Tab-separated table of C-alpha atoms in Angstrom:
chain	number	residue	atom	x	y	z
A	1	MET	CA	10.775	25.062	14.361
A	2	GLY	CA	7.406	23.461	15.046
A	3	ALA	CA	5.250	21.615	12.546
A	4	LEU	CA	3.019	24.630	11.857
A	5	GLU	CA	5.945	26.940	11.169
A	6	LEU	CA	7.593	24.269	9.023
A	7	LYS	CA	4.431	23.847	6.937
A	8	ASP	CA	4.164	27.602	6.421
A	9	SER	CA	7.804	27.783	5.393
A	10	ILE	CA	7.429	24.899	2.924
A	11	LEU	CA	4.232	26.362	1.462
A	12	ASN	CA	6.012	29.673	0.874
A	13	LEU	CA	8.857	27.852	-0.875
A	14	LEU	CA	6.423	25.839	-2.995
A	15	ASN	CA	4.566	28.954	-4.082
A	16	ASP	CA	7.793	30.215	-5.656
A	17	ALA	CA	9.049	26.837	-6.907
A	18	ASP	CA	9.625	25.954	-10.520
A	19	GLU	CA	8.271	22.782	-12.142
A	20	LYS	CA	11.474	20.804	-11.534
A	21	LEU	CA	11.399	21.429	-7.773
A	22	LEU	CA	7.698	20.653	-7.601
A	23	GLN	CA	8.313	17.322	-9.353
A	24	VAL	CA	11.096	16.458	-6.860
A	25	VAL	CA	8.811	17.305	-3.926
A	26	LYS	CA	5.983	15.206	-5.379
A	27	GLU	CA	8.269	12.212	-5.936
A	28	THR	CA	9.600	12.525	-2.396
A	29	ILE	CA	6.092	12.550	-0.951
A	30	ASP	CA	5.011	9.623	-3.147
A	31	ASN	CA	8.041	7.599	-2.027
A	32	TYR	CA	7.350	8.448	1.600
A	33	LYS	CA	3.767	7.237	1.272
A	34	GLU	CA	4.883	3.997	-0.414
A	35	GLU	CA	7.096	3.195	2.580
A	36	GLU	CA	4.395	3.984	5.145
A	37	ILE	CA	3.258	0.977	7.222
A	38	VAL	CA	-0.400	0.386	6.349
A	39	ALA	CA	-1.038	-3.202	7.471
A	40	HIS	CA	0.420	-6.255	9.189
A	41	THR	CA	0.498	-9.911	8.206
A	42	VAL	CA	-1.207	-12.494	10.414
A	43	GLU	CA	2.271	-13.181	11.813
A	44	GLY	CA	2.569	-9.503	12.802
A	45	LYS	CA	5.068	-8.446	10.108
A	46	PRO	CA	4.504	-4.817	9.111
A	47	LEU	CA	3.652	-4.163	5.461
A	48	THR	CA	4.390	-0.979	3.593
A	49	ARG	CA	1.834	0.408	1.172
A	50	LYS	CA	3.961	-0.964	-1.696
A	51	GLU	CA	4.174	-4.479	-0.166
A	52	TYR	CA	0.448	-4.444	0.593
A	53	LYS	CA	-0.398	-3.541	-3.016
A	54	GLU	CA	1.909	-6.306	-4.264
A	55	LYS	CA	0.181	-8.860	-2.031
A	56	LEU	CA	-3.227	-7.715	-3.273
A	57	ASP	CA	-2.118	-7.917	-6.897
A	58	ASN	CA	-0.729	-11.431	-6.319
A	59	ALA	CA	-3.957	-12.538	-4.650
A	60	LEU	CA	-6.062	-11.180	-7.504
A	61	GLN	CA	-3.859	-12.970	-10.017
A	62	ARG	CA	-4.263	-16.281	-8.138
A	63	VAL	CA	-8.053	-15.839	-8.175
A	64	ARG	CA	-8.020	-15.065	-11.920
A	65	GLU	CA	-6.037	-18.281	-12.446
A	66	GLY	CA	-8.627	-20.264	-10.493
A	67	HIS	CA	-6.496	-20.881	-7.399
A	68	TYR	CA	-9.146	-20.503	-4.713
A	69	THR	CA	-11.552	-22.579	-2.652
A	70	THR	CA	-15.280	-22.063	-3.069
A	71	HIS	CA	-17.568	-21.854	-0.063
A	72	GLU	CA	-19.136	-25.175	-1.005
A	73	ASP	CA	-15.741	-26.895	-1.306
A	74	LEU	CA	-14.720	-25.513	2.074
A	75	LEU	CA	-17.893	-26.800	3.720
A	76	ASN	CA	-17.248	-30.277	2.239
A	77	GLU	CA	-13.627	-30.159	3.401
A	78	MET	CA	-14.705	-29.189	6.923
A	79	LYS	CA	-16.753	-32.384	7.178
A	80	ASN	CA	-13.458	-34.324	7.217
A	81	TRP	CA	-11.885	-32.345	10.069
């Protein structure tokens, strides 16, 4: 069965599905998307959507806590290279 036929078959099943089945399908799709590779680290390690979001959240938290280098500080630091 090709992708088009599979989609049609699934859509027909979903049209007749009860709320419980629809919830299971939604959770399955959400989990699939969370495990999708959406980025890579500078070292080339693949990152899933979930890992990427975690890294973004961690970075935002570090900035909120003041753990960052300003442009001016970086320019001064570069003078010593």
